[in-house]
Coordinates of C-alpha atoms in Angstrom, one line a residue:
M1 CA 0.0 0.0 0.0
N2 CA 1.1 3.6 -0.6
Q3 CA 3.3 4.9 2.1
I4 CA 1.0 7.7 3.1
F5 CA -1.5 5.1 4.4
T6 CA 0.9 3.2 6.7
E7 CA 2.0 5.8 9.2
T8 CA 0.6 3.8 12.0
Q9 CA 2.3 0.5 12.3
T10 CA -0.1 -2.3 13.2
K11 CA 1.0 -5.1 15.5
G12 CA -2.1 -7.3 15.7
V13 CA -5.1 -7.8 18.1
A14 CA -5.0 -10.1 21.1
G15 CA -7.1 -10.7 24.2
W16 CA -9.5 -12.7 26.3
I17 CA -13.2 -11.7 26.7
L18 CA -15.8 -12.8 29.3
C19 CA -19.1 -11.1 28.6
Q20 CA -22.5 -11.8 30.1
L21 CA -25.5 -10.5 28.2
G22 CA -28.7 -11.7 29.8
D23 CA -28.6 -15.5 29.8
F24 CA -25.9 -15.6 27.2
L25 CA -22.3 -16.0 28.3
L26 CA -19.4 -15.3 25.9
E27 CA -15.9 -16.5 26.7
V28 CA -13.3 -16.4 24.0
D29 CA -9.6 -15.8 23.3
L30 CA -8.5 -13.8 20.3
A31 CA -5.2 -13.5 18.5
V32 CA -4.8 -11.9 15.1
L33 CA -1.4 -11.2 13.6
P34 CA -0.5 -8.2 11.4
G35 CA -1.7 -8.8 7.8
Q36 CA -3.9 -11.8 8.9
V37 CA -7.6 -12.3 8.5
L38 CA -9.3 -14.1 11.4
V39 CA -12.7 -15.4 10.5
L40 CA -15.2 -15.8 13.3
F41 CA -17.6 -18.5 12.0
G42 CA -20.7 -20.0 13.5
P43 CA -24.5 -20.1 13.6
S44 CA -26.7 -17.2 14.6
G45 CA -26.5 -16.5 18.3
S46 CA -23.0 -18.1 18.7
G47 CA -21.3 -14.9 19.8
K48 CA -19.6 -13.7 16.6
T49 CA -21.0 -10.2 16.5
T50 CA -20.8 -9.8 20.3
T51 CA -17.0 -10.6 20.1
L52 CA -16.6 -8.0 17.4
R53 CA -18.5 -5.4 19.3
T54 CA -16.4 -5.9 22.4
V55 CA -13.2 -5.3 20.4
A56 CA -14.8 -2.2 18.8
G57 CA -15.7 -0.9 22.3
L58 CA -19.5 -1.0 21.7
I59 CA -19.9 -3.6 24.5
K60 CA -18.0 -3.6 27.8
P61 CA -17.2 -7.2 29.0
Q62 CA -17.3 -8.1 32.7
E63 CA -13.8 -9.5 32.6
G64 CA -10.8 -9.8 30.3
N65 CA -8.3 -7.8 28.4
I66 CA -7.8 -6.6 24.8
K67 CA -4.6 -5.3 23.2
L68 CA -4.4 -3.4 19.9
G69 CA -0.8 -3.6 19.0
P70 CA 1.2 -2.6 22.1
R71 CA -1.7 -0.5 23.4
V72 CA -4.1 -1.9 26.0
I73 CA -7.6 -0.8 25.1
Y74 CA -9.4 -2.9 27.8
D75 CA -8.3 -4.5 31.0
S76 CA -10.7 -5.4 33.8
G77 CA -7.8 -5.9 36.2
T78 CA -6.5 -2.4 35.9
D79 CA -9.9 -0.8 35.0
I80 CA -8.7 0.4 31.5
W81 CA -11.4 1.1 29.1
V82 CA -10.6 3.1 25.9
P83 CA -13.8 4.4 24.3
S84 CA -14.6 3.2 20.8
H85 CA -13.9 6.5 19.1
L86 CA -10.3 6.4 20.4
R87 CA -9.5 2.8 19.5
K88 CA -8.6 3.7 15.9
L89 CA -10.5 0.8 14.3
G90 CA -12.2 0.4 10.9
Y91 CA -15.6 -1.1 11.5
L92 CA -17.9 -2.2 8.7
T93 CA -21.3 -4.0 8.9
Q94 CA -23.7 -5.2 6.2
D95 CA -25.6 -2.0 6.8
N96 CA -23.1 0.4 5.4
N97 CA -24.2 3.4 7.4
L98 CA -23.1 6.0 5.0
F99 CA -23.9 9.6 5.7
P100 CA -26.8 10.4 3.4
H101 CA -26.0 14.1 3.3
L102 CA -22.4 13.6 2.1
D103 CA -21.3 12.6 -1.4
V104 CA -18.8 9.8 -2.1
S105 CA -15.7 11.8 -1.6
R106 CA -16.8 13.4 1.6
N107 CA -18.0 10.0 3.0
I108 CA -14.6 8.5 2.3
G109 CA -12.7 11.5 3.8
Y110 CA -14.9 11.9 6.8
G111 CA -12.7 10.1 9.4
I112 CA -9.3 11.1 8.0
S113 CA -7.3 12.6 10.9
R114 CA -6.0 16.2 10.9
A115 CA -2.5 14.8 10.9
L116 CA -3.1 13.6 7.4
A117 CA -5.0 16.7 6.3
T118 CA -2.4 17.7 3.7
S119 CA -2.7 14.2 2.1
K120 CA -6.5 14.0 2.4
N121 CA -7.3 14.4 -1.3
D122 CA -4.6 12.0 -2.3
I123 CA -6.0 9.4 0.2
I124 CA -9.5 9.9 -1.2
D125 CA -8.3 9.5 -4.8
Y126 CA -6.4 6.4 -3.9
Y127 CA -9.4 4.6 -2.5
V128 CA -11.7 5.9 -5.2
N129 CA -9.4 4.2 -7.7
I130 CA -8.8 1.0 -5.6
F131 CA -12.6 0.4 -5.3
N132 CA -13.5 1.4 -8.8
L133 CA -15.5 4.5 -7.8
A134 CA -14.1 6.9 -10.4
G135 CA -16.8 9.1 -11.7
L136 CA -19.0 8.7 -8.7
E137 CA -17.2 11.1 -6.4
K138 CA -20.1 13.7 -6.3
R139 CA -22.9 11.2 -6.0
Y140 CA -24.9 10.7 -2.8
P141 CA -25.6 7.3 -1.2
N142 CA -29.2 7.2 -2.5
E143 CA -27.8 7.6 -6.1
L144 CA -25.6 4.5 -5.7
S145 CA -26.2 0.8 -6.1
G146 CA -25.8 -1.6 -3.2
G147 CA -22.4 -2.7 -4.4
Q148 CA -21.2 0.9 -4.9
Q149 CA -22.4 1.8 -1.4
Q150 CA -20.5 -1.1 0.1
R151 CA -17.4 -0.1 -1.8
V152 CA -17.6 3.4 -0.4
S153 CA -18.1 2.0 3.1
L154 CA -14.9 -0.1 2.7
A155 CA -13.0 2.9 1.4
R156 CA -14.2 5.0 4.3
A157 CA -13.2 2.3 6.8
L158 CA -9.7 2.0 5.4
A159 CA -9.1 5.7 4.6
T160 CA -8.9 6.4 8.4
N161 CA -5.6 4.4 8.5
P162 CA -7.0 2.1 11.2
E163 CA -4.9 -0.2 13.4
A164 CA -7.3 -3.1 12.7
L165 CA -10.3 -3.8 10.5
L166 CA -13.5 -5.3 11.8
L167 CA -16.0 -6.7 9.3
D168 CA -19.5 -7.9 10.4
E169 CA -21.0 -9.9 7.5
P170 CA -20.3 -6.9 5.2
F171 CA -21.4 -8.7 2.0
S172 CA -24.4 -10.7 3.1
S173 CA -27.0 -8.3 1.6
L174 CA -25.3 -8.5 -1.9
D175 CA -25.9 -10.9 -4.7
N176 CA -23.4 -13.8 -5.2
E177 CA -21.6 -12.3 -8.2
L178 CA -21.1 -9.0 -6.5
K179 CA -20.0 -10.7 -3.2
R180 CA -17.3 -12.5 -5.0
T181 CA -16.1 -9.4 -6.8
L182 CA -15.9 -7.3 -3.6
R183 CA -14.3 -10.1 -1.6
T184 CA -11.6 -10.4 -4.3
E185 CA -11.0 -6.6 -4.2
L186 CA -10.7 -6.6 -0.4
R187 CA -8.6 -9.7 -0.2
N188 CA -6.1 -8.3 -2.7
M189 CA -5.9 -5.1 -0.7
L190 CA -5.4 -6.8 2.6
S191 CA -2.8 -9.1 1.2
N192 CA -0.7 -6.1 0.5
S193 CA -1.0 -4.6 3.9
D194 CA -0.1 -5.4 7.5
L195 CA -3.6 -4.7 8.7
P196 CA -5.0 -7.3 11.2
T197 CA -8.7 -8.1 10.2
I198 CA -11.5 -9.9 12.0
L199 CA -14.3 -11.0 9.8
V200 CA -17.6 -12.3 11.0
T201 CA -19.5 -14.6 8.6
H202 CA -21.6 -17.7 8.4
D203 CA -20.8 -18.1 4.7
I204 CA -18.4 -21.0 4.1
E205 CA -17.2 -19.7 0.7
E206 CA -16.4 -16.3 2.3
A207 CA -14.5 -17.9 5.1
L208 CA -12.5 -20.1 2.8
T209 CA -11.6 -17.2 0.3
M210 CA -11.0 -14.5 2.9
G211 CA -9.6 -16.2 5.9
D212 CA -6.1 -17.1 7.0
V213 CA -7.4 -18.6 10.3
V214 CA -11.0 -19.6 11.2
Q215 CA -12.3 -19.7 14.7
V216 CA -15.6 -21.5 15.1
L217 CA -17.9 -20.3 17.8
D218 CA -20.9 -22.1 19.2
N219 CA -23.0 -21.0 22.2
G220 CA -20.4 -18.4 23.3
K221 CA -17.4 -20.8 23.1
T222 CA -14.6 -21.5 20.7
I223 CA -15.0 -25.1 19.5
S224 CA -12.4 -25.3 16.8
K225 CA -9.6 -23.1 15.3
G226 CA -7.2 -23.5 12.5
S227 CA -6.8 -23.3 8.7
P228 CA -10.1 -22.6 7.0
V229 CA -9.4 -25.5 4.6
D230 CA -8.8 -28.0 7.4
I231 CA -11.5 -26.8 9.7
L232 CA -14.3 -26.1 7.2
G233 CA -13.3 -28.3 4.3
Q234 CA -12.9 -31.5 6.2
P235 CA -14.0 -30.6 9.8
P236 CA -12.5 -32.8 12.4
Q237 CA -15.3 -32.4 14.9
E238 CA -18.9 -33.6 14.5
R239 CA -20.5 -30.3 15.8
V240 CA -18.4 -28.3 13.3
A241 CA -19.2 -30.8 10.6
R242 CA -22.9 -30.3 11.2
L243 CA -22.5 -26.5 11.4
V244 CA -20.8 -26.4 8.0
G245 CA -23.4 -28.7 6.4
V246 CA -21.6 -32.0 6.0
E247 CA -24.5 -34.1 4.9
N248 CA -23.2 -37.6 5.6
I249 CA -21.7 -38.6 9.0
I250 CA -21.5 -42.4 9.2
Q251 CA -20.7 -44.5 12.3
M252 CA -18.4 -47.3 11.3
Q253 CA -15.6 -49.6 12.6
V254 CA -12.1 -50.1 11.4
H255 CA -11.9 -53.5 9.7
S256 CA -8.4 -53.5 8.2
R257 CA -5.4 -51.2 7.6
N258 CA -3.3 -50.9 4.5
A259 CA -0.3 -48.7 5.2
L260 CA 1.1 -49.3 1.7
D261 CA -1.8 -47.6 0.1
G262 CA -2.4 -45.2 2.9
V263 CA -6.0 -46.3 3.6
M264 CA -8.0 -48.2 6.0
V265 CA -11.2 -50.2 5.4
C266 CA -14.2 -49.3 7.6
Q267 CA -17.4 -51.3 7.9
L268 CA -20.9 -50.4 8.7
S269 CA -21.9 -52.9 11.5
N270 CA -25.2 -54.7 11.0
N271 CA -26.0 -57.6 13.3
N272 CA -28.6 -59.0 10.8
V273 CA -26.1 -59.8 8.1
P274 CA -22.9 -61.8 8.0
E275 CA -19.7 -59.8 8.5
T276 CA -18.6 -60.6 4.9
D277 CA -21.7 -58.7 3.6
H278 CA -21.2 -55.5 5.7
L279 CA -21.0 -52.3 3.7
S280 CA -17.3 -51.2 3.5
I281 CA -15.6 -48.0 2.4
E282 CA -12.0 -47.0 2.2
V283 CA -10.8 -43.9 4.0
P284 CA -7.4 -42.2 4.5
L285 CA -5.2 -44.1 7.0
G286 CA -5.4 -42.7 10.6
E287 CA -4.2 -43.6 14.0
F288 CA -7.0 -46.1 14.7
S289 CA -6.8 -49.7 15.6
I290 CA -8.8 -52.6 14.1
G291 CA -12.2 -52.8 15.7
Q292 CA -12.2 -49.2 16.8
S293 CA -15.4 -47.2 16.2
L294 CA -15.3 -43.9 14.5
N295 CA -17.4 -41.4 12.5
I296 CA -16.7 -40.8 8.8
G297 CA -17.8 -37.6 7.1
V298 CA -18.5 -37.4 3.3
R299 CA -19.9 -34.3 1.6
A300 CA -22.8 -34.8 -0.7
S301 CA -21.1 -32.8 -3.4
D302 CA -18.2 -35.3 -3.4
I303 CA -20.4 -38.3 -4.3
I304 CA -21.0 -39.1 -8.0
L305 CA -24.2 -40.9 -9.0
S306 CA -24.1 -43.5 -11.8
K307 CA -26.5 -46.0 -13.4
A308 CA -23.6 -48.5 -13.5
R309 CA -20.5 -49.4 -11.6
F310 CA -17.2 -47.8 -12.8
Y311 CA -14.9 -50.8 -13.2
E312 CA -12.0 -48.8 -14.6
S313 CA -11.9 -46.0 -12.1
S314 CA -9.6 -44.7 -9.3
A315 CA -12.7 -44.2 -7.1
R316 CA -12.4 -46.9 -4.5
N317 CA -15.8 -46.6 -2.9
Q318 CA -18.6 -47.7 -5.2
I319 CA -21.9 -48.6 -3.4
P320 CA -25.2 -49.7 -4.9
G321 CA -28.4 -48.2 -3.6
A322 CA -32.0 -47.2 -4.4
V323 CA -33.3 -43.6 -4.6
R324 CA -35.5 -42.9 -1.5
A325 CA -35.9 -39.1 -1.8
I326 CA -35.4 -36.2 -4.3
E327 CA -35.3 -32.7 -2.8
I328 CA -34.7 -29.3 -4.4
R329 CA -31.5 -28.0 -2.8
P330 CA -30.3 -24.9 -4.8
P331 CA -28.2 -24.8 -6.9
G332 CA -29.4 -28.3 -7.6
Y333 CA -31.0 -31.4 -6.1
R334 CA -30.3 -33.6 -3.1
I335 CA -30.7 -37.3 -3.9
S336 CA -31.0 -39.6 -0.9
L337 CA -29.8 -43.1 -1.7
D338 CA -30.6 -46.2 0.5
C339 CA -27.3 -48.2 0.4
E340 CA -27.8 -51.4 2.2
G341 CA -29.4 -49.7 5.1
L342 CA -27.2 -46.6 5.0
L343 CA -28.9 -43.4 3.7
L344 CA -26.4 -41.4 1.6
H345 CA -27.2 -37.9 0.6
C346 CA -25.8 -36.8 -2.8
Q347 CA -25.9 -33.4 -4.5
I348 CA -26.3 -33.1 -8.3
T349 CA -27.3 -30.4 -10.8
G350 CA -30.7 -30.2 -12.3
S351 CA -29.4 -31.0 -15.7
S352 CA -27.8 -34.2 -14.4
K353 CA -31.0 -35.2 -12.7
D354 CA -33.0 -34.7 -15.9
E355 CA -30.4 -36.4 -18.2
M356 CA -30.3 -39.5 -15.9
D357 CA -34.1 -39.3 -15.4
I358 CA -33.7 -40.1 -11.7
Q359 CA -36.9 -41.4 -10.1
I360 CA -37.9 -42.7 -6.7
G361 CA -37.0 -46.4 -6.3
Q362 CA -34.4 -46.3 -9.1
G363 CA -31.2 -48.2 -8.6
L364 CA -28.0 -46.1 -8.7
W365 CA -24.4 -46.4 -7.6
A366 CA -22.8 -43.9 -5.2
I367 CA -19.2 -43.4 -6.2
F368 CA -16.6 -41.4 -4.2
K369 CA -12.8 -41.4 -3.6
A370 CA -11.2 -42.5 -0.3
S371 CA -9.7 -39.0 -0.1
S372 CA -13.2 -37.5 0.0
C373 CA -13.7 -39.2 3.4
F374 CA -12.5 -37.8 6.7
V375 CA -12.7 -38.8 10.3
V376 CA -15.0 -36.8 12.5
S377 CA -14.5 -36.9 16.3
D378 CA -17.3 -36.6 18.8

């Protein structure tokens, strides 16, 4: 980023928060490094926005401490409480809250400090260009589209040269194409800065494309934290798996291990059939012993449906079944397949459903790779 916008050296955000709001108790740790985007992910009511508002100084916790770089902005032990307007934070919500009586240029320049007064016009021009607002400088918010308004809001939040950026579902009111465009613009900007950012979202795609670290909240607690791909792509915990919409979580037992191929065979126990007839699938090799019970997760989108078995295929798991349900699940359909007593949910497009002429009771094969399977702990 241009040097005039980095006079304040950011050093990250860190802290611990204990906050009681009515019957809801929030207790979380935070750590965001310079240049890092921390995603707070979870269902509605999990504490994501409350966490963000405590960092912003809009809610005062009962206990804890928060540091913004080397500066303590809250500490219950020493009774430090820096008010929100002195915290030097950029804060953006889905409701952009632009000043209706100010045009684009004056909205962007509103919070620029007196110390940067001589560079104010340069700063405004910089963000106008970065967010593709050229030609709109004299327009008022009611003359802008939703995407343009959100671009102005982002520019205004960044033009103040904040020490950290707080984003509370800033793109949720936009259509999918515009979301992706704005996320790309913002991600590119953040990747060239040392600005620590906390992003609240319940959108998996947003978390994966924007985040360096994801922290999953549920009922006021952190239940998982790590790489977005690891935590949300193949979630290691059942609660997280269900939060991110993993459609198939199957209880099985380890039947055999093949270290050479890096897989283990797991079986679905059924006391009514001989062991040799138990449904089996191959999954990546893990630290599990033969006979041990475990849960296996498989995403519906990772399962291919076929009218016949693929004999010349690298997909190791090929299971016959019968269609039990067909449900509209945008952007396609969810097909529920009864596979020897196991109900597998599969996601396909509408064109695939029509071309295959899928009907209730029809026999199909569920086909998926071992690498699509992952172990889910309790």
